[in-house]
CSV table of C-alpha atoms in Angstrom, one decimal:
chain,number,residue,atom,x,y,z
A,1,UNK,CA,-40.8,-69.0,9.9
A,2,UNK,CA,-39.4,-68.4,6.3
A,3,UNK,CA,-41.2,-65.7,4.2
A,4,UNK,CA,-39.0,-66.5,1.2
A,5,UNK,CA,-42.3,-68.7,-0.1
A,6,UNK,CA,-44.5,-65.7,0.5
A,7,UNK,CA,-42.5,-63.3,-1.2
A,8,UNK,CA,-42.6,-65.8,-4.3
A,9,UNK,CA,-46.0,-66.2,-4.1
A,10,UNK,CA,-46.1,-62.4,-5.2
A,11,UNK,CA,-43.1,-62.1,-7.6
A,12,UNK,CA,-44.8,-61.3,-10.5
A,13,UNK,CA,-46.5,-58.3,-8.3
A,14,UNK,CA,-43.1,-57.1,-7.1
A,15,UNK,CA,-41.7,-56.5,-10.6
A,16,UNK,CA,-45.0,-54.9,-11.7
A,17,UNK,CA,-44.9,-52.2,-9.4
A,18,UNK,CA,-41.0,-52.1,-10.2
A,19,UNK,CA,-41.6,-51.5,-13.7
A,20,UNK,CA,-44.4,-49.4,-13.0
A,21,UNK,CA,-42.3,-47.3,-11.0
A,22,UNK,CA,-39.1,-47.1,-13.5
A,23,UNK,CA,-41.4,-46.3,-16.0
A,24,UNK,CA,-42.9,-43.2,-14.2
A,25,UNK,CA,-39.6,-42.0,-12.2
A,26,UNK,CA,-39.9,-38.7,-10.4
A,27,UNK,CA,-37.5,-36.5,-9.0
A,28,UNK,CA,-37.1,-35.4,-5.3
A,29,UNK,CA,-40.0,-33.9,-3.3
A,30,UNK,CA,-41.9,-34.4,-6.7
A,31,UNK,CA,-42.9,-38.2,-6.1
A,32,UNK,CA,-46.9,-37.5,-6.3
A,33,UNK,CA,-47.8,-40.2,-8.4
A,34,UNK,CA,-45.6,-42.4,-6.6
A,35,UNK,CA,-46.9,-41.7,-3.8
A,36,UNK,CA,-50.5,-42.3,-4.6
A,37,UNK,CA,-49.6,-45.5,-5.7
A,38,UNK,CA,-48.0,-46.3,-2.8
A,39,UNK,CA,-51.0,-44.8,-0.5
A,40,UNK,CA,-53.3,-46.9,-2.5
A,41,UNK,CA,-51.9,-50.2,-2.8
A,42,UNK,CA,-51.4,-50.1,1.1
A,43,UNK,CA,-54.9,-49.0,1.9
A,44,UNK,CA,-55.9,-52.4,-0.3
A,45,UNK,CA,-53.9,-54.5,2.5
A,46,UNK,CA,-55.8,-52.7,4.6
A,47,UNK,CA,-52.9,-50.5,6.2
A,48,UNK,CA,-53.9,-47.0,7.8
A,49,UNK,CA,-51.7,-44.4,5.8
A,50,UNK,CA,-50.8,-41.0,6.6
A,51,UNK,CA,-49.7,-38.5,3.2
A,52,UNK,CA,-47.4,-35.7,2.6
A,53,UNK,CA,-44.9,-36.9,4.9
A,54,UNK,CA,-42.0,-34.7,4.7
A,55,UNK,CA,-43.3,-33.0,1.9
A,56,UNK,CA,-44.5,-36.2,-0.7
A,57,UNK,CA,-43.7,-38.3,1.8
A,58,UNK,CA,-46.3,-41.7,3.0
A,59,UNK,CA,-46.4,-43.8,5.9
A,60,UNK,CA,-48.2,-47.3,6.8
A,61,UNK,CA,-49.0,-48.4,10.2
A,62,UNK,CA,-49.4,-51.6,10.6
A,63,UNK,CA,-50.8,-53.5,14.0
A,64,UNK,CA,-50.9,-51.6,17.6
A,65,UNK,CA,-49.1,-51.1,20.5
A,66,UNK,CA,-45.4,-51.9,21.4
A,67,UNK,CA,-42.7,-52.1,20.5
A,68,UNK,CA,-42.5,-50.0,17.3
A,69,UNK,CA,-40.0,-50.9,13.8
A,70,UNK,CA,-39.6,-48.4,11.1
A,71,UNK,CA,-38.8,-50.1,7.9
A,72,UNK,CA,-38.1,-46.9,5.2
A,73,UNK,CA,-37.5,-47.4,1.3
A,74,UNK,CA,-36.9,-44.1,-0.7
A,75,UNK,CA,-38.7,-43.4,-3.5
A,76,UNK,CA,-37.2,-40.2,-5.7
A,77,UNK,CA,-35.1,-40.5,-9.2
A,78,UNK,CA,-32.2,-39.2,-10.4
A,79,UNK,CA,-32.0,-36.4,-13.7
A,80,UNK,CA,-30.0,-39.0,-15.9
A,81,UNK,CA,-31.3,-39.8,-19.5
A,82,UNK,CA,-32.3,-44.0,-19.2
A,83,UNK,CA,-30.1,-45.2,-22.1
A,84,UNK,CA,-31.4,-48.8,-21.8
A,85,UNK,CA,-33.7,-50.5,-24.4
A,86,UNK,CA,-36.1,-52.3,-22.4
A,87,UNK,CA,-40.0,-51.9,-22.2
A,88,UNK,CA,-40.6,-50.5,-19.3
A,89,UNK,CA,-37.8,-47.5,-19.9
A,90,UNK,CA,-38.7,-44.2,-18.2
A,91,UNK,CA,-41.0,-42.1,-20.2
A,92,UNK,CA,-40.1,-39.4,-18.5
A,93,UNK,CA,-37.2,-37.5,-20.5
A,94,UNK,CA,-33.7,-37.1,-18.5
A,95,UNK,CA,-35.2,-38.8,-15.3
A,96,UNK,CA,-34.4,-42.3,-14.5
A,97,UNK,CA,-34.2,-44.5,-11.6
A,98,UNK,CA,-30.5,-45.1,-11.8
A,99,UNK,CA,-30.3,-46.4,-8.0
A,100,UNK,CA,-32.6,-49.0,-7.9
A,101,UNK,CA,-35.5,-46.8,-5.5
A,102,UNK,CA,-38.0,-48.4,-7.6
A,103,UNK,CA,-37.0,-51.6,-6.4
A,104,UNK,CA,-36.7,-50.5,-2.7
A,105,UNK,CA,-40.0,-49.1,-3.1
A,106,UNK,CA,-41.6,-51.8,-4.5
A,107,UNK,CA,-40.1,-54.5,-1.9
A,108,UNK,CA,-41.4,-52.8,0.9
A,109,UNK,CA,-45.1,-52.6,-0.6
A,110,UNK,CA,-44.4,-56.6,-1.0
A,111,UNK,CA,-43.5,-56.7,2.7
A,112,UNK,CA,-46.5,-54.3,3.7
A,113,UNK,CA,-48.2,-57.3,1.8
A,114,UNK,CA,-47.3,-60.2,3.4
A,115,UNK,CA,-46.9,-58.9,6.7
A,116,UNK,CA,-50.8,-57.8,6.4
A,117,UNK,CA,-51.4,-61.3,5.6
A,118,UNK,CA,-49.3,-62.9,8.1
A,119,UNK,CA,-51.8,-64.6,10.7
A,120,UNK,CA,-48.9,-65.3,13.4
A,121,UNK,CA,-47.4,-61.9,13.1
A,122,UNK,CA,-45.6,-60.9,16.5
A,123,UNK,CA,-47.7,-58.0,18.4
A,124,UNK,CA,-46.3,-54.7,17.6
A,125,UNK,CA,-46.7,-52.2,15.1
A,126,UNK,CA,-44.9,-52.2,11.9
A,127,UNK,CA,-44.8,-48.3,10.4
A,128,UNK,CA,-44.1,-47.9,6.3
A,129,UNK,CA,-41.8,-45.2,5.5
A,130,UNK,CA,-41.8,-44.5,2.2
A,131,UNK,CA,-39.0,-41.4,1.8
A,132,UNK,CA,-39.4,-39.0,-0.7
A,133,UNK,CA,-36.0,-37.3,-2.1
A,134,UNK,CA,-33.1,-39.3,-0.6
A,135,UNK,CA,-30.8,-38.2,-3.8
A,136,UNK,CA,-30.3,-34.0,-2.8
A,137,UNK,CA,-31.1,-31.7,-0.2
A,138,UNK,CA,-34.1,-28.9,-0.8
A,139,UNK,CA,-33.4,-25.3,-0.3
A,140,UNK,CA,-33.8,-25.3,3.3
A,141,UNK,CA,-30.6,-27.8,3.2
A,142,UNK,CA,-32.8,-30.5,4.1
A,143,UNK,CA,-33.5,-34.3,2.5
A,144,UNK,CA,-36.2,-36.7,2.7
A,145,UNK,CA,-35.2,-38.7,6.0
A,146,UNK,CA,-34.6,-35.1,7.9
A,147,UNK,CA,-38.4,-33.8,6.6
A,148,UNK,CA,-39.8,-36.8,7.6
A,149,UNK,CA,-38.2,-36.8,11.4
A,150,UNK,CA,-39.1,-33.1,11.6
A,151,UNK,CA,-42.8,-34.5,10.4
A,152,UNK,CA,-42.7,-37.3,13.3
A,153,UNK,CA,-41.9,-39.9,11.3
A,154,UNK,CA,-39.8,-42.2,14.1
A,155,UNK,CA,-41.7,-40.9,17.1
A,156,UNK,CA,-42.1,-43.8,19.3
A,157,UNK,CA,-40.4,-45.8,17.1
A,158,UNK,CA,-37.5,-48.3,18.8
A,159,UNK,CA,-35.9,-49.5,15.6
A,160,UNK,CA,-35.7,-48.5,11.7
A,161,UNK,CA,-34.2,-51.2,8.9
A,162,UNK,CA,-33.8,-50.3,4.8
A,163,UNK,CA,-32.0,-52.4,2.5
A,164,UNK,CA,-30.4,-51.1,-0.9
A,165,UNK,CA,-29.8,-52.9,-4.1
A,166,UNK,CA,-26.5,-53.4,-4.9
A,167,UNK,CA,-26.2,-54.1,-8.9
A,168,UNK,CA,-22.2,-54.3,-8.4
A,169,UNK,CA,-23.0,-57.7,-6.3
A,170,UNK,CA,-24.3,-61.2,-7.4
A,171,UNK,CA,-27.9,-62.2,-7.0
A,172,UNK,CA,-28.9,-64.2,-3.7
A,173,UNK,CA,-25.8,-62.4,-2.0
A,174,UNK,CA,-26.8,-60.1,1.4
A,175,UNK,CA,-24.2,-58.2,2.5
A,176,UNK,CA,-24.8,-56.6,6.3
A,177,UNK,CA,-22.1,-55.0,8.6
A,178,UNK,CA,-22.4,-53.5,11.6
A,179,UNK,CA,-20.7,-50.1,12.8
A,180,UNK,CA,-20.0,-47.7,10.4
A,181,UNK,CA,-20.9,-48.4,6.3
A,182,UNK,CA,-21.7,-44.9,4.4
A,183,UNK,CA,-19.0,-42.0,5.1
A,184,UNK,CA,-20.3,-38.4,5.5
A,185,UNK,CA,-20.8,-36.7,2.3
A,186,UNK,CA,-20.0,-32.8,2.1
A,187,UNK,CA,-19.8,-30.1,-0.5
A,188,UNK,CA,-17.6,-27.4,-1.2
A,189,UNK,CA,-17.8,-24.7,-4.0
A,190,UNK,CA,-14.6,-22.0,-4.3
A,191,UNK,CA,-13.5,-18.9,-6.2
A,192,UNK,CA,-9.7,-18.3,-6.7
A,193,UNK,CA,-9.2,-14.3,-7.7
A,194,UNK,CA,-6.5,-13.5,-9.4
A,195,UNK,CA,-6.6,-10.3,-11.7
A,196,UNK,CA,-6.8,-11.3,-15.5
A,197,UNK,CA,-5.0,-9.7,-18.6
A,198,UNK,CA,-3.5,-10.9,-22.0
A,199,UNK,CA,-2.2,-14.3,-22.4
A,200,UNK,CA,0.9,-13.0,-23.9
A,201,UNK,CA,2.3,-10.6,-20.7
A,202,UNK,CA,1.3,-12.8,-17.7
A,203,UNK,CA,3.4,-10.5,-15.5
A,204,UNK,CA,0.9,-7.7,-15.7
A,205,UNK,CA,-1.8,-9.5,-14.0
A,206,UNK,CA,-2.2,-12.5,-11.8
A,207,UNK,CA,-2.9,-15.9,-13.4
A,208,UNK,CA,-5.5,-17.4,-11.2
A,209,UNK,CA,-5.0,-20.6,-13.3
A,210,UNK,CA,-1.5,-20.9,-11.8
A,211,UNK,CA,-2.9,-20.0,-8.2
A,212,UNK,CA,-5.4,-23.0,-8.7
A,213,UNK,CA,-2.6,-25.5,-9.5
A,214,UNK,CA,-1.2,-24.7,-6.0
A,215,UNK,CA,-4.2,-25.1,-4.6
A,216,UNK,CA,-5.1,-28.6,-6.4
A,217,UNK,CA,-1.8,-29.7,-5.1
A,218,UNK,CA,-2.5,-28.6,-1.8
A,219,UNK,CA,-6.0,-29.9,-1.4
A,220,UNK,CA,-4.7,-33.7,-2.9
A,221,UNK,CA,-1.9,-33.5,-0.3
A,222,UNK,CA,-4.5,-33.5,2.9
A,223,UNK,CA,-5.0,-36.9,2.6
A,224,UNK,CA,-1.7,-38.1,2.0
A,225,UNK,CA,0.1,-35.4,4.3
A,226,UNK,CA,-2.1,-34.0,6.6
A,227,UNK,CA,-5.0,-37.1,7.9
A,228,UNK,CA,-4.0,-40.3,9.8
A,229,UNK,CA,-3.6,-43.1,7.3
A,230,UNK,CA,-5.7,-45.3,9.3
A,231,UNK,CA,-8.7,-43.3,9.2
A,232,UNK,CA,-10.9,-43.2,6.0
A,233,UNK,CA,-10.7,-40.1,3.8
A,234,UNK,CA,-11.4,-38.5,0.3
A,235,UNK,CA,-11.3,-35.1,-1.1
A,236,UNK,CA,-12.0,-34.6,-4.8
A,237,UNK,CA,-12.5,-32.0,-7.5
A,238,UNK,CA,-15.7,-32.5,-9.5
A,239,UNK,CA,-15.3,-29.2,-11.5
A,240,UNK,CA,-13.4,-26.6,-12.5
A,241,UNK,CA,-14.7,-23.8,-14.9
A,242,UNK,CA,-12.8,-20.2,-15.9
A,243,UNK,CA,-11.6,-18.5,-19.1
A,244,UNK,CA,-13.5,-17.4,-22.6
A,245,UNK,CA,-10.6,-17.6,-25.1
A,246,UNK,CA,-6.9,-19.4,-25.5
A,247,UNK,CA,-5.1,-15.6,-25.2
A,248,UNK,CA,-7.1,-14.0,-22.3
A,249,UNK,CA,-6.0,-14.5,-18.7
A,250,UNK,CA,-9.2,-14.7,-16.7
A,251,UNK,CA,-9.8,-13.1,-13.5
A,252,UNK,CA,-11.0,-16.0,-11.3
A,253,UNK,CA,-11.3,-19.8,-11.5
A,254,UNK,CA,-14.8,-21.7,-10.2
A,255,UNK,CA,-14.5,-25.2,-8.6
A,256,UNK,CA,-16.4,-27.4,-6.6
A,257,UNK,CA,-15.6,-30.8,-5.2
A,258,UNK,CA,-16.6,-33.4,-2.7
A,259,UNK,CA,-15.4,-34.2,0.7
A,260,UNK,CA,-15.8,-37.7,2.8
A,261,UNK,CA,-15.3,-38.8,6.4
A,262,UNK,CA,-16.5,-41.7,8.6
A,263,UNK,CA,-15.9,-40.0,11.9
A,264,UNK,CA,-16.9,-36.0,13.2
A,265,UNK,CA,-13.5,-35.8,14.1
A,266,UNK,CA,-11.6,-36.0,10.5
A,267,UNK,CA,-15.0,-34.4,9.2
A,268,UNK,CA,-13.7,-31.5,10.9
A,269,UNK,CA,-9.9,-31.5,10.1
A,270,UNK,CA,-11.0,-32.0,6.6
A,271,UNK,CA,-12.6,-28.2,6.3
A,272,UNK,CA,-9.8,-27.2,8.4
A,273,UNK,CA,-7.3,-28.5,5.7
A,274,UNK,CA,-8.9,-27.1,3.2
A,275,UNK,CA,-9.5,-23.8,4.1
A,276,UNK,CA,-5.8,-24.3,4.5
A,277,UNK,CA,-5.0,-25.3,1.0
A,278,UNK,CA,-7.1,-22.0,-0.6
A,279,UNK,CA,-5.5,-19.7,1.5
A,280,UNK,CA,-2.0,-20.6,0.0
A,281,UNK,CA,-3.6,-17.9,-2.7
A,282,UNK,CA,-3.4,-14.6,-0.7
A,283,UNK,CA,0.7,-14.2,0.1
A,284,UNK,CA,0.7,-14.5,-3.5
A,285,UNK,CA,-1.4,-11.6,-4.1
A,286,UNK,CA,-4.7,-13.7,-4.8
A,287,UNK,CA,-7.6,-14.2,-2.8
A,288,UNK,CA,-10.7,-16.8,-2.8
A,289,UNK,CA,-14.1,-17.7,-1.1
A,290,UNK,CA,-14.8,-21.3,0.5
A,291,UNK,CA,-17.9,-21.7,0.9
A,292,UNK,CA,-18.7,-25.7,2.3
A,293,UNK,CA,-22.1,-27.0,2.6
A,294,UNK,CA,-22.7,-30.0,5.2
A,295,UNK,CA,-24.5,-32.7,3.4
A,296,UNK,CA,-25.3,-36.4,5.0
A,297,UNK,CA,-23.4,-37.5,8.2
A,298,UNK,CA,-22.0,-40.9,8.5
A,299,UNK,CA,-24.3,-43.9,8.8
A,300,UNK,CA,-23.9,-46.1,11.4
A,301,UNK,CA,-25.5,-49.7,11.4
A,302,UNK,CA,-26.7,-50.8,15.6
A,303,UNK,CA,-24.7,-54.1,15.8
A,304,UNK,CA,-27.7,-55.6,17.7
A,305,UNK,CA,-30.3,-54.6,14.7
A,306,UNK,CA,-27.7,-55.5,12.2
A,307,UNK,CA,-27.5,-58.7,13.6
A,308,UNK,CA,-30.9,-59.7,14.0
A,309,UNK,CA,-30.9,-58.9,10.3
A,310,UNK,CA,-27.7,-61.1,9.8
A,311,UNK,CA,-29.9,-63.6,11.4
A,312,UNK,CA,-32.7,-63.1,9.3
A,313,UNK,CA,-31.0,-63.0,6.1
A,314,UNK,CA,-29.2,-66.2,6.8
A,315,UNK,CA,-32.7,-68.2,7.0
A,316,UNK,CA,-33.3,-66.9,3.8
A,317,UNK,CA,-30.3,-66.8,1.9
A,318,UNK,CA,-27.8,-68.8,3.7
A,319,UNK,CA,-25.3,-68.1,6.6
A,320,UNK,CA,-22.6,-68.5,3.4
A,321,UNK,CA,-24.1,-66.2,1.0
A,322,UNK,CA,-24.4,-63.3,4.3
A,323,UNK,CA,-21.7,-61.8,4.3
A,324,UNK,CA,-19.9,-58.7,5.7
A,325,UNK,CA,-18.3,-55.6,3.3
A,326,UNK,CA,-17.1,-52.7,5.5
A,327,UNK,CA,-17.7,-49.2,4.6
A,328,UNK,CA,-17.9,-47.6,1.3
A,329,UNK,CA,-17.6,-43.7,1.4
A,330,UNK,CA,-20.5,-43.5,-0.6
A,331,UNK,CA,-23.4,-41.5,1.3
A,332,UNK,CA,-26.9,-42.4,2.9
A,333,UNK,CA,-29.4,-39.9,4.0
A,334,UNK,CA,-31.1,-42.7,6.8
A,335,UNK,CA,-27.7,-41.9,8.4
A,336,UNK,CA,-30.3,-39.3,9.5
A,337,UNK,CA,-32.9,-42.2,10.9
A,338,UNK,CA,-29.9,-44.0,12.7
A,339,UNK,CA,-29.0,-41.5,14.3
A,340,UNK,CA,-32.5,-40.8,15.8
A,341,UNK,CA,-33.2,-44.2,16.5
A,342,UNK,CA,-31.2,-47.4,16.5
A,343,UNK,CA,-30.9,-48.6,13.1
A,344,UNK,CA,-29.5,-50.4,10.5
A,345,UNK,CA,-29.4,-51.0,6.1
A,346,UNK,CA,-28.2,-53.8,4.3
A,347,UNK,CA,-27.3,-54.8,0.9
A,348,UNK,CA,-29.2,-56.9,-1.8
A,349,UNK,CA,-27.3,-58.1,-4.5
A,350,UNK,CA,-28.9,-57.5,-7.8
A,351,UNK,CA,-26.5,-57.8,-10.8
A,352,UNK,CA,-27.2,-58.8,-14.2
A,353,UNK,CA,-24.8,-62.2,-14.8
A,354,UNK,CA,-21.4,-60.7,-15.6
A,355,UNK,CA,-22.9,-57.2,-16.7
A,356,UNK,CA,-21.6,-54.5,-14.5
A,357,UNK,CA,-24.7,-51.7,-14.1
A,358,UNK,CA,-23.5,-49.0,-12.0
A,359,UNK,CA,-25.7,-46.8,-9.8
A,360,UNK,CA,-26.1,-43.3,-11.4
A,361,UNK,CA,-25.5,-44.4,-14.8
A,362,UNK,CA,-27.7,-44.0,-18.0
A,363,UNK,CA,-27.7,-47.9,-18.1
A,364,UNK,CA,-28.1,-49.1,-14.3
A,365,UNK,CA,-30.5,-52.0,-14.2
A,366,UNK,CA,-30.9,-55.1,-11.8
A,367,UNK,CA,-31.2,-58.2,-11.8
A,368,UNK,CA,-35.3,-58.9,-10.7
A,369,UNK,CA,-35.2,-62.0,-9.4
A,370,UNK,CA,-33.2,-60.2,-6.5
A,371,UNK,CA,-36.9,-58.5,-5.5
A,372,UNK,CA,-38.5,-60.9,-3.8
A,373,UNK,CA,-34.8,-62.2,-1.7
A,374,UNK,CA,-34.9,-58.8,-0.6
A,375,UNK,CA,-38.4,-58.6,0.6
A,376,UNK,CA,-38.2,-62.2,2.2
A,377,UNK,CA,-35.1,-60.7,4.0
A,378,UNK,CA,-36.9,-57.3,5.8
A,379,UNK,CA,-40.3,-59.2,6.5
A,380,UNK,CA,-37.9,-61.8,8.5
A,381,UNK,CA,-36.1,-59.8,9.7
A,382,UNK,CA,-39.2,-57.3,10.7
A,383,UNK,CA,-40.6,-60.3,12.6
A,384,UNK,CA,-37.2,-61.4,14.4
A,385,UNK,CA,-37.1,-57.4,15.1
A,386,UNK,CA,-40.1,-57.2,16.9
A,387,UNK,CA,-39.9,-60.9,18.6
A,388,UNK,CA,-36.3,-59.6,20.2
A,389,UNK,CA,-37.8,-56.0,21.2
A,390,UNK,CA,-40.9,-57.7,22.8
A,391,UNK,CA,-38.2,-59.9,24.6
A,392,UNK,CA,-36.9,-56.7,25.8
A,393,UNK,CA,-39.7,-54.9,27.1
């Protein structure tokens, strides 16, 4: 069975509701009209749907009975200006979808499609999720994929897939890995205290400017110095703020930065180290707050899922054009899913010819002919899912 020629049959759909949905992006936990589209069009397939999951958040349930697959697509944008002239720009001013969860979101209404349709579909159910804000974390500390687990969304569920478009990859390519592929993602925000004064006697105060080049060398030496080279790690400096004029010494600098890990182990050295690094400040006579916020934890692809997706993808695309990548230490809230329930993403690739279109850019875009590949590739590999767990049972 190859859904490739049923995912066709409906590319015209598929970019529709993509354009649709880049046209109309909103922001996390704010995806109402999304969702209502999304409700609707599966209640035409004739797919029971449950609302405000995790928050905005909508699931499908498809079929009865055992055993259960989770297939999730995440639906929030990003607050970036679109800078690209095409039709269907946002018309939302400085909100985009600059990571291609229009596209995910409209694939998996494609595969709710043709599953529906499918008369030879294995027994099982097939459950929708559709994830409301994968992008940040609300107040509570919390994304989409952790509202929607504390809302239920896996229970009972024995496997969960999601694919992401990859605009930095040619068109037709599927890239799937098993193991780890997405590195934890944490934050940290710091003061450094010094005691300010006038530029031109630095001797009466404390320049925390001087403190924090101490510190930056410090914190950039805990990869190099402090972490097994063998095991993946990044530290970096996203900001740094302080002072209100070229004579004044201020009293404290302001920074914030990102940290990334693939294992709990250097995850926790990594705080450790850094803590380390800021309190070089106080025998000096300075002082500073740390304050480091745990965002998304590794994500982990099941080598057994992943490879029924391999599988899958190589009926559709090719065993040649299925490759493997590694890891990247970019970041993943269905880490959250896989480590509920076995699980496991791939990788559409999506890119425009030669034209690089980064994610999180003003001018990200895809390639569309990459929509209905990556459909073909979860409804296969949604069927060889719940063929193999049946097996099991």
């Amino acid at each position: 069975m190859n859904l490739l020629e049923h995912t066709q049959r409906i590319e015209e759909q598929l970019i529709a509701w993509r354009r649709d949905l880049h046209q109309h992006p909103e922001l996390g936990f704010e995806e109402v009209r999304t969702a209502t589209l999304v409700a609707d069009t599966l209640r035409s397939f004739g797919i029971a749907v449950q609302t405000q999951v995790g928050k905005t958040g909508v699931i499908g349930t498809l079929g009865s009975g055992h055993p259960v697959i989770g297939i999730r697509a995440d639906m929030d944008a990003l607050p970036i200006q679109e800078a690209n002239d095409v039709p269907y720009a946002s018309a939302t001013p400085g909100v985009m979808h600059a990571c291609g969860h229009d596209a995910h979101t409209a694939m998996l209404l494609g595969v709710a499609r043709v599953l529906s349709e499918l008369p030879d579909r294995p027994p099982g159910t097939v459950r929708f999720l559709f994830q409301p804000c994968e992008e940040k974390q609300d107040a509570d500390g919390l994304s989409g994929a952790s509202r929607m687990i504390s809302d239920h969304a896996l229970a009972g569920v024995d496997a969960v897939i999601a694919l992401h478009i990859a605009s930095e990859a040619p068109t037709g390519i599927v890239i799937i890995d098993d193991g780890p592929i997405h590195a934890a993602a944490d934050a940290f925000e710091a003061v450094i205290t010094g005691k300010g004064g006038h530029g031109a006697y630095p001797h009466q105060g404390l320049d925390p400017i001087y403190l924090l080049g101490l510190v930056i060398q410090a914190i950039y030496g805990i990869r190099s110095r402090r972490i097994d080279p063998t095991q993946p790690a990044v530290i970096s400096i996203g900001s740094i703020h302080t002072g209100t004029a070229s004579n004044v010494i201020p009293d404290e600098v302001r920074l914030n930065g990102t940290i990334r890990s693939l294992s709990d182990d250097i995850r926790a050295q990594l705080h450790t180290e850094l803590e380390h690094a800021f309190a070089i400040v106080r025998p000096l006579g300075g002082d500073y707050q740390l304050t480091i916020q745990r965002g998304y934890p590794p994500l982990h692809n099941d080598a057994t899922i992943a490879g029924a997706i391999r599988a899958a993808s190589g009926e559709i695309v090719g065993a040649e054009r299925t490759i493997r990548y590694g890891f990247s230490m970019g970041a993943e809230d269905f880490a959250y899913m896989t480590r509920t329930v076995p699980g496991a993403m791939y990788f559409v690739g999506a890119q425009i010819g030669s034209d690089m279109r980064p994610h999180h850019s003003p001018i990200f875009n895809i390639d569309e002919n990459a929509l209905k590949i990556g459909a073909a590739v979860l409804a296969q590999s949604a069927v060889r899912l719940l063929t193999q767990l049946a097996g099991q049972s």
